[in-house]
Coordinates of C-alpha atoms and ligand atoms in Angstrom, one line a residue:
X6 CA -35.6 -6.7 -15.9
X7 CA -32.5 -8.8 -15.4
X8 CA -29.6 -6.8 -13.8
X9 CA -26.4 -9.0 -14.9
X10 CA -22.9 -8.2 -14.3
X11 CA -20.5 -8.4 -16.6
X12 CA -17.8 -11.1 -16.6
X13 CA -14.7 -8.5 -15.4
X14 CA -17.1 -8.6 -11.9
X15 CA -18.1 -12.0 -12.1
X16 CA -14.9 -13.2 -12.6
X17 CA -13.8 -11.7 -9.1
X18 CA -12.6 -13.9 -6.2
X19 CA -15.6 -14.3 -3.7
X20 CA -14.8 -11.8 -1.0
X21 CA -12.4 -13.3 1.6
X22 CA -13.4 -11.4 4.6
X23 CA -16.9 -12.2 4.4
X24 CA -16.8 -14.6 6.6
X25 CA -15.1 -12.7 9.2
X26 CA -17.3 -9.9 8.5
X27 CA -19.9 -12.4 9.5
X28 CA -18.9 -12.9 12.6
X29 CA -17.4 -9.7 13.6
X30 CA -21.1 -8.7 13.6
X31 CA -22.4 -12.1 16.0
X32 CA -19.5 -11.2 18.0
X33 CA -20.8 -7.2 18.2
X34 CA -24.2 -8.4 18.6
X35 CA -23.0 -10.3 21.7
X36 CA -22.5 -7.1 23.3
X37 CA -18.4 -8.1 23.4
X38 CA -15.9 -4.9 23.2
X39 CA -14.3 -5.1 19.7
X40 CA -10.5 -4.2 19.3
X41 CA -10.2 -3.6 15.3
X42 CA -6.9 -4.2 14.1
X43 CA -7.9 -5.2 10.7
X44 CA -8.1 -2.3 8.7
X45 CA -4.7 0.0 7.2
X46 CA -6.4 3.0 8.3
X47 CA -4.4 5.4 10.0
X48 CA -6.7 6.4 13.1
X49 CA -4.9 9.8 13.7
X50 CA -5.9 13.1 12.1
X51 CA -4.4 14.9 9.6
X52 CA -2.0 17.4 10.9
X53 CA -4.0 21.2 11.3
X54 CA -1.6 22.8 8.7
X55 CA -2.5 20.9 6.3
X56 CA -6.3 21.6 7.0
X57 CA -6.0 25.5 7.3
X58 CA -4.1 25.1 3.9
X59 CA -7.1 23.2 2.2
X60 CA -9.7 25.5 3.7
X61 CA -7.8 29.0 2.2
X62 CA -8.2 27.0 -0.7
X63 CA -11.4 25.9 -0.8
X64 CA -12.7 29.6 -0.5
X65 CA -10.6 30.5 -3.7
X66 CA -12.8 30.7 -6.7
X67 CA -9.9 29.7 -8.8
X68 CA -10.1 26.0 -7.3
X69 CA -13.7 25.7 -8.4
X70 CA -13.2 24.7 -11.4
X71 CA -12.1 21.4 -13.2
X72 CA -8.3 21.0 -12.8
X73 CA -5.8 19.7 -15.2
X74 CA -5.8 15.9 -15.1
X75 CA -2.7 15.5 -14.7
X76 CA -2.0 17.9 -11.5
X77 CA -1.5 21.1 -10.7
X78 CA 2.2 22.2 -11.9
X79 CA 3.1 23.5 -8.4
X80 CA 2.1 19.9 -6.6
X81 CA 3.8 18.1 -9.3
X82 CA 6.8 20.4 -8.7
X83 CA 6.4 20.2 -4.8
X84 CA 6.8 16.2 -5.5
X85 CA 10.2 17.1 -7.3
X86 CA 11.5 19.0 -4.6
X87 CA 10.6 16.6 -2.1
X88 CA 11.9 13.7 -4.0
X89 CA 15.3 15.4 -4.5
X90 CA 15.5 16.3 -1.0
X91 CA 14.0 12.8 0.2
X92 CA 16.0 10.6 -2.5
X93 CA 18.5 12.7 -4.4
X94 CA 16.7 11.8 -7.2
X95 CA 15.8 14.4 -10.4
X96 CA 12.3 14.5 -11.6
X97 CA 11.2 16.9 -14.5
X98 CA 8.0 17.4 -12.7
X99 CA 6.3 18.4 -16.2
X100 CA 7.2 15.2 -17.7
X101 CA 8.1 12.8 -15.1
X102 CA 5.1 13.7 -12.3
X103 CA 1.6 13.2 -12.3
X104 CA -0.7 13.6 -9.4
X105 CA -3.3 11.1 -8.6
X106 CA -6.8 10.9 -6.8
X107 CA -5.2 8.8 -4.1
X108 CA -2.2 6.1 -5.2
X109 CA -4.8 3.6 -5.5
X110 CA -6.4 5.2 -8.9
X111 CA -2.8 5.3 -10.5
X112 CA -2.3 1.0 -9.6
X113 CA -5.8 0.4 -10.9
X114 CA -5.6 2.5 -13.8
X115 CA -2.3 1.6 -14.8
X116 CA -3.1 -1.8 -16.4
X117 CA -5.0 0.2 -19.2
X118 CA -2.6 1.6 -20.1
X119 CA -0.3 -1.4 -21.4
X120 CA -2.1 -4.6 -20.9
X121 CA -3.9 -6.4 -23.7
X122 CA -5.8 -9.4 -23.2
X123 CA -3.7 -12.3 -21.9
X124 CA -0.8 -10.3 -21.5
X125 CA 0.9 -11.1 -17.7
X126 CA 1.3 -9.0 -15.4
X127 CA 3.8 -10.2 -12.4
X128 CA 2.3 -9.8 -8.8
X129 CA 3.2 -10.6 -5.4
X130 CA 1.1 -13.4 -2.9
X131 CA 0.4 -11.9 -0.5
X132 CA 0.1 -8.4 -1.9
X133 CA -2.5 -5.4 -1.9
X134 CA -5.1 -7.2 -3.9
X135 CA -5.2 -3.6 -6.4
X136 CA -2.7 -5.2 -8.5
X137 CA -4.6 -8.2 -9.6
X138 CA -7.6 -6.4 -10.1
X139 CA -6.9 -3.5 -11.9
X140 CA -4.7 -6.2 -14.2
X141 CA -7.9 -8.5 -14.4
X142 CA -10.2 -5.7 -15.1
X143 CA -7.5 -4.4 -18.3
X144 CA -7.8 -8.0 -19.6
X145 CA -4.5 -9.4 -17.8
X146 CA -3.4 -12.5 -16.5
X147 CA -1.9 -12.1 -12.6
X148 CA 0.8 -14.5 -12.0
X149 CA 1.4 -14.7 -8.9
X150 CA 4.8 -14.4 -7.3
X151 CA 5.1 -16.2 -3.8
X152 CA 6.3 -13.7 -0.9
X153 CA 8.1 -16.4 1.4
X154 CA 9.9 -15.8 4.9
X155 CA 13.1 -17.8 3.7
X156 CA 13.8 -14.9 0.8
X157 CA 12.7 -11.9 3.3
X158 CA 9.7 -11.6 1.7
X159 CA 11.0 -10.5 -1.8
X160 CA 10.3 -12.4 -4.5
X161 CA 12.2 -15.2 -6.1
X162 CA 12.5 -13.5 -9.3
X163 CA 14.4 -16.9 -10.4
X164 CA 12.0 -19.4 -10.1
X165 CA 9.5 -16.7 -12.9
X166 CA 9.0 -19.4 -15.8
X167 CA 10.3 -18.3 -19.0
X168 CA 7.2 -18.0 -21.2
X169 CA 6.1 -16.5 -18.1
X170 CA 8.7 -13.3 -18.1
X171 CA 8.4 -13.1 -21.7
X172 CA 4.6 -12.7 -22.2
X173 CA 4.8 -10.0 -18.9
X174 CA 3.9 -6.9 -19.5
X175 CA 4.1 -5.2 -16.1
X176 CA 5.3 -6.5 -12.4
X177 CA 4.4 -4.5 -9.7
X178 CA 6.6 -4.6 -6.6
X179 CA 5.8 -2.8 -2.8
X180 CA 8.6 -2.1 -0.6
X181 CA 7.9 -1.5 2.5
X182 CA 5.4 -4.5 2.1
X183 CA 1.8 -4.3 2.5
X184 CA 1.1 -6.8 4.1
X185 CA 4.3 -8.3 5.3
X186 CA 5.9 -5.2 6.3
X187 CA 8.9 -6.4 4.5
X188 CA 11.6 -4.2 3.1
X189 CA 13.7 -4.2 0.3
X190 CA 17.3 -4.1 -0.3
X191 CA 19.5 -2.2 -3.2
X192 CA 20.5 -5.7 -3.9
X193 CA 16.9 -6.6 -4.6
X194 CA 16.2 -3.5 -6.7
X195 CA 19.2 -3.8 -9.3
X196 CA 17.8 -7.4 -9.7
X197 CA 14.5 -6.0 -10.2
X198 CA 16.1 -3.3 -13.0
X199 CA 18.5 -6.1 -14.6
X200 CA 15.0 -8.7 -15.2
X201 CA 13.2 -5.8 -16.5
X202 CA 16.2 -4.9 -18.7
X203 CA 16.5 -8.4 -19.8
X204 CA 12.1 -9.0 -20.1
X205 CA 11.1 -5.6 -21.4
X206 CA 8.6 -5.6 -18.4
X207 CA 7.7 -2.0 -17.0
X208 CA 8.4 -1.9 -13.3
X209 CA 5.4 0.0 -11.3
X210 CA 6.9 0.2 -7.3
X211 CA 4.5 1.4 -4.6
X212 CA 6.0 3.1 -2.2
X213 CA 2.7 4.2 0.1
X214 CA 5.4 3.2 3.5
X215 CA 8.7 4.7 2.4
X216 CA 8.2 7.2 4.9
X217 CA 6.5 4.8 7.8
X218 CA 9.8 3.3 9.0
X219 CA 11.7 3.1 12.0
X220 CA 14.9 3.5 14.7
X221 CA 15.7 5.8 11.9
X222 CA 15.4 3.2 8.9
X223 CA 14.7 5.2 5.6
X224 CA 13.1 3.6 2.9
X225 CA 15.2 3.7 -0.5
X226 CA 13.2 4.9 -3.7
X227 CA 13.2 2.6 -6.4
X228 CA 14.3 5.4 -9.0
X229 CA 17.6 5.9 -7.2
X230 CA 18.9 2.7 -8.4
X231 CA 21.1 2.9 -12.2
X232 CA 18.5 2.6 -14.8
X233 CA 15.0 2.3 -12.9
X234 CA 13.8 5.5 -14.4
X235 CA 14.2 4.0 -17.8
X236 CA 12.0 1.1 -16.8
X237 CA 9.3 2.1 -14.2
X238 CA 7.5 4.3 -12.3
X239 CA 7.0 4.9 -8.6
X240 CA 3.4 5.3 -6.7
X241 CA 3.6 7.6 -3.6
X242 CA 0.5 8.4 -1.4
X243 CA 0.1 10.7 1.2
X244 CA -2.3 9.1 2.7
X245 CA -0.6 7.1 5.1
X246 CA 2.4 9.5 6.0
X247 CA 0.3 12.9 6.6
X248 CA -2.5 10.7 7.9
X249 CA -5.2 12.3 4.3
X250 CA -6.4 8.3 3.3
X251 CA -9.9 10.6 2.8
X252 CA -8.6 13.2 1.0
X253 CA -7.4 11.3 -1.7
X254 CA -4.4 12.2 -3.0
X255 CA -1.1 10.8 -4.1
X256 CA 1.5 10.6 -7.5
X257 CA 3.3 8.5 -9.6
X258 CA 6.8 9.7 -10.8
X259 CA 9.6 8.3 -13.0
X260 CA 10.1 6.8 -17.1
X261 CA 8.5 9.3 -19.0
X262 CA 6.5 7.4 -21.5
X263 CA 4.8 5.3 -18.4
X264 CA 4.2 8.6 -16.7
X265 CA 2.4 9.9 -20.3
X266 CA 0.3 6.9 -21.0
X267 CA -1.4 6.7 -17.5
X268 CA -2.1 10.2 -18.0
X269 CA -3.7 9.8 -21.0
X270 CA -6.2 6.7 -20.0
X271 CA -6.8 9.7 -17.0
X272 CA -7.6 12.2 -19.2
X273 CA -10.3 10.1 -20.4
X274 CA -11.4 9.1 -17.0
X275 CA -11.0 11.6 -14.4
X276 CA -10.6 15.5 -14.8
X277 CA -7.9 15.3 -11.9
X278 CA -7.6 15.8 -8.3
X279 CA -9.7 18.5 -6.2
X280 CA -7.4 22.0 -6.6
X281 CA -7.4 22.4 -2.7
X282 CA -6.8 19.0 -2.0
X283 CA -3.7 19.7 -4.1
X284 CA -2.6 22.6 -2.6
X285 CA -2.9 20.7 0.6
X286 CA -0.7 18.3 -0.6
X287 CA 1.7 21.1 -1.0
X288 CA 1.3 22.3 2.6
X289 CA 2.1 18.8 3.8
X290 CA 4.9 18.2 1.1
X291 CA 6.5 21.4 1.8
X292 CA 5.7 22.0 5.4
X293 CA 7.2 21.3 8.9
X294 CA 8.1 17.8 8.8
X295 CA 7.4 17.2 12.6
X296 CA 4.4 15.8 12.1
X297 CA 6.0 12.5 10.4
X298 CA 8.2 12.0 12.9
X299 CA 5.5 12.1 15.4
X300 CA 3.7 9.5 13.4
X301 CA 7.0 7.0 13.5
X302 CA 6.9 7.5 17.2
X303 CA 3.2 6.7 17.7
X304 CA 3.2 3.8 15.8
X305 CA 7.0 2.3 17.2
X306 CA 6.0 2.7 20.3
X307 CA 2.3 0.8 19.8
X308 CA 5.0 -1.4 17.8
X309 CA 6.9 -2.4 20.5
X310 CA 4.1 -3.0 22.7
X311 CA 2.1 -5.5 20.1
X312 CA 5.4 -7.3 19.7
X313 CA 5.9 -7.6 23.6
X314 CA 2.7 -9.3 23.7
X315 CA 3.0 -11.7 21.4
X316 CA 6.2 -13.0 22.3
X317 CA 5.0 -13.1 25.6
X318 CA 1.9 -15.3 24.0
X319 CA 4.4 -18.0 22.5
X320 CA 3.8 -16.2 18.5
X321 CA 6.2 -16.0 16.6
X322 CA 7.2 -12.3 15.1
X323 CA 9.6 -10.1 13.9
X324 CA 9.7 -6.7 15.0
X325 CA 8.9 -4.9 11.8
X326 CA 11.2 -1.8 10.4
X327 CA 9.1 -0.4 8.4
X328 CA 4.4 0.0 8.1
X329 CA 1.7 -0.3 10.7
X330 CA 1.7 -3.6 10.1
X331 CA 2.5 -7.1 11.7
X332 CA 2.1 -10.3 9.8
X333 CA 2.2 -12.9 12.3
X334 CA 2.7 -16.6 11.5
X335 CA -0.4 -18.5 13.4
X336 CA 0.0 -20.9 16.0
X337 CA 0.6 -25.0 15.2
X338 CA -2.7 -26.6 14.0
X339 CA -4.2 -23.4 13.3
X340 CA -5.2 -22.1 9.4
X341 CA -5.6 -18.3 9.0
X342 CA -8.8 -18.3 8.9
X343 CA -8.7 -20.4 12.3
X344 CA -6.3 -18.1 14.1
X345 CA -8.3 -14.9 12.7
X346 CA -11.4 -16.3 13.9
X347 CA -10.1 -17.7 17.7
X348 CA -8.5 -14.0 18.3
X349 CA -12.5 -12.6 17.5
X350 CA -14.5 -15.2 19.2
X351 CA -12.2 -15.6 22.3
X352 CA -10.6 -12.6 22.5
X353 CA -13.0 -9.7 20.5
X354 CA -9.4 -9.0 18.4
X355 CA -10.2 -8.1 14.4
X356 CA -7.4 -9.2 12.4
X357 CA -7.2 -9.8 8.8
X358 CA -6.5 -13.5 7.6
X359 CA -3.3 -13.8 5.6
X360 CA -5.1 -16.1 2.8
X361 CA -6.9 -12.9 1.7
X362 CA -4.3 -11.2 0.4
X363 CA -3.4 -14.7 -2.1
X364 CA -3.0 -18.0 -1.0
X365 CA 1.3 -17.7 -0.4
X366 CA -0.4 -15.7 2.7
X367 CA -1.9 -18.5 4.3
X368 CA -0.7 -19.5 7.5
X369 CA -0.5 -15.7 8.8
X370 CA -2.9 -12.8 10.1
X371 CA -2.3 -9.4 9.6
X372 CA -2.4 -7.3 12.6
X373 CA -2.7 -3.3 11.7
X374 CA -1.6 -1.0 14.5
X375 CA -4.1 1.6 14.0
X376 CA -5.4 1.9 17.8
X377 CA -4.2 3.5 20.4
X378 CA -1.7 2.3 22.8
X379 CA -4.2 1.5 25.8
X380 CA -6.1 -0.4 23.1
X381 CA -3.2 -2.5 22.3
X382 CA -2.2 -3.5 26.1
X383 CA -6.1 -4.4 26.3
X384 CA -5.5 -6.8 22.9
X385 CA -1.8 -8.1 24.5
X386 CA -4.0 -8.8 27.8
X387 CA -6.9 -11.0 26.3
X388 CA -4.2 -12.4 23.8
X389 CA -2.3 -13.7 26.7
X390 CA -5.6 -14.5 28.7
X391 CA -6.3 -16.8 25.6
X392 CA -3.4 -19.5 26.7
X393 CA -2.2 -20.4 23.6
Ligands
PLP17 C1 -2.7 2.3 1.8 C2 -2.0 1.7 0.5 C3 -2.0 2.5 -0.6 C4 -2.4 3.9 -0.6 O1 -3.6 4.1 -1.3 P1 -4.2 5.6 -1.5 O2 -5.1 5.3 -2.6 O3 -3.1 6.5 -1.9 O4 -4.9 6.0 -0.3 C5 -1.3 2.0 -1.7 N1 -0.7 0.8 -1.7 C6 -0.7 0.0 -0.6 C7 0.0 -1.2 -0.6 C8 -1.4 0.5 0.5 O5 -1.4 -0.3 1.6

């Protein structure tokens, strides 16, 4: 028998990181010590109250059971509390709130929802690659909206041809940036509101950094800008700021209608998140907030470090306010794929290659700061020892 794909898979973009996959392997083989800074993967654990909550609850009979797909009422009211202490902003948490099995489910699924066949959906390059492939996989046509350094990252929502912003459906925007580590301003959101006003385009934000930011830098919500509730939604995860990417769980909050239709294509899909998981969502929601502070420290500090280094190696970086992330522009003469692959053969340094995330990300590398500090004097060290 002839196993063949269907065309939604075919159609993908060969796999970008193969290649350094590749030679991540000859490099392991070799016997060399790798230092991993490719993957957005938090290498801390999650905080112990939030496990001790899970575990009550995975011993209550009650949780065994399918749960409603679209959340537990007292998670989707713990979101409302915490984003009226967070942001100030009201959320009917029956109508406005619906959990998710990690954020990534809601950006995937979302497409579904609204997207017909060649309908566009607006997306940025460089962005989490989610976007384009739930929109692909609904039927949609990306277009891609260029993430440069001269506009901070945001995009240009000016140069977005006319037939363009009329055939768009959905843009999704993500503020602090994955992979940039960009941040938005008000400015940039009103625009955002006033284009989607203007396009009748709904506005999906994801928000998985707004609480991985720094020297006391707190992320604005989308919704707390005049009129964004009437025009999109906001994805939250906790995944990154109570260290659960495992446990899979996150939400989506805002416009009412958006909020309803993603929760019906769920309700055909999924019967919801794990109970316990929920209620330890909850726990980390509701409880002692100490434990995100602690991660802003841990991850400033290896920050500052990173960004030490690579001044000190003649790159050329920012210091980033907000995400785990640096995006570092590569050296003269060098591609990404160039840099990415000097920093593994010369240096043992995993780092992800800025085309992968669209081409407007070429001529960077993404450097995630998910090892310890130690770790990351050792990378400044062989970094430096390179010559560059
Ligand atoms: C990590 C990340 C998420 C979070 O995904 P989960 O499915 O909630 O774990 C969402 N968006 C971006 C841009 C991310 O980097």
């Amino acid at each position: 028998m002839k196993i063949e794909k269907a065309e939604r898979l075919k159609r993908l973009p060969p796999y970008l990181f193969k290649e350094i996959d590749r030679q991540k392997e000859e490099v392991r083989a070799k016997g060399m010590d790798i230092i991993d800074l490719g993957v957005g993967d938090p290498d801390l654990p999650t905080p112990p109250h939030i496990i001790e909550a899970s575990q009550r609850a995975a011993s209550d009979p009650a949780n065994h059971r399918y749960p409603s797909y679209s959340g537990m009422h007292d998670f989707n009211a713990a979101v409302a509390r915490w984003y009226q202490r967070r942001f100030g902003v009201e959320l009917d948490p029956g109508e406005e709130v619906v959990t998710l099995i990690g954020s990534k489910e809601g950006i995937a699924h979302i497409p579904l929802a609204f997207i017909d066949p060649g309908d566009v959906v607006l997306v940025a390059s460089p962005g989490y690659p989610v976007y384009h492939i739930g929109t692909q996989f609904a039927g949609g046509e990306p277009y891609y909206m260029d993430l440069l350094k001269e506009n901070g990252f945001l995009p240009d929502l000016k140069v977005i041809s006319q037939e363009s912003a009329q055939k768009a459906k959905i843009m999704f925007i993500n503020y602090p940036n994955n992979p940039t580590a960009a941040v938005a301003t008000r400015e940039f959101f009103e625009s955002v509101v006033a284009f989607a006003e203007e396009y009748n385009v709904i506005v999906c934000h994801d928000a998985a950094y707004s609480e991985m930011a720094f020297d006391g830098f707190r992320p604005m919500s989308f919704l707390e800008v005049q009129g964004a509730k009437s025009v999109g939604i906001e994805f939250h995860s906790l995944s990154k700021t109570y260290n659960m990417t495992g446990w899979r769980i996150g939400f989506a909050v805002g416009c009412t209608d958006v909020i309803n239709a993603l929760g019906q294509v769920k309700s055909n899909i999924d019967s919801g998140a794990f109970q316990a998981v929920q209620i330890a969502g909850i726990t980390a929601l509701e409880g002692d907030q100490a434990c995100v502070e602690e991660m802003r420290q841990t991850y400033a500090e290896r920050r500052d470090i990173l960004v030490a280094g690579l001044h000190a190696a003649g790159l050329s970086i920012e210091k980033p306010r907000a995400t785990f992330y640096l995006w570092v522009e590569v050296p003269q003469g060098y591609t990404s794929a160039g840099f990415a692959s000097l920093l593994l053969t010369e240096a043992g340094i995993v780092t992800t290659p800025g085309n992968g995330f669209g081409a407007a990300g070429e001529g960077y590398v993404r450097m995630a700061l998910t090892v310890d500090r130690d770790r990351i004097r050792e990378a400044v060290k062989r970094i430096e020892g390179i010559g560059l």
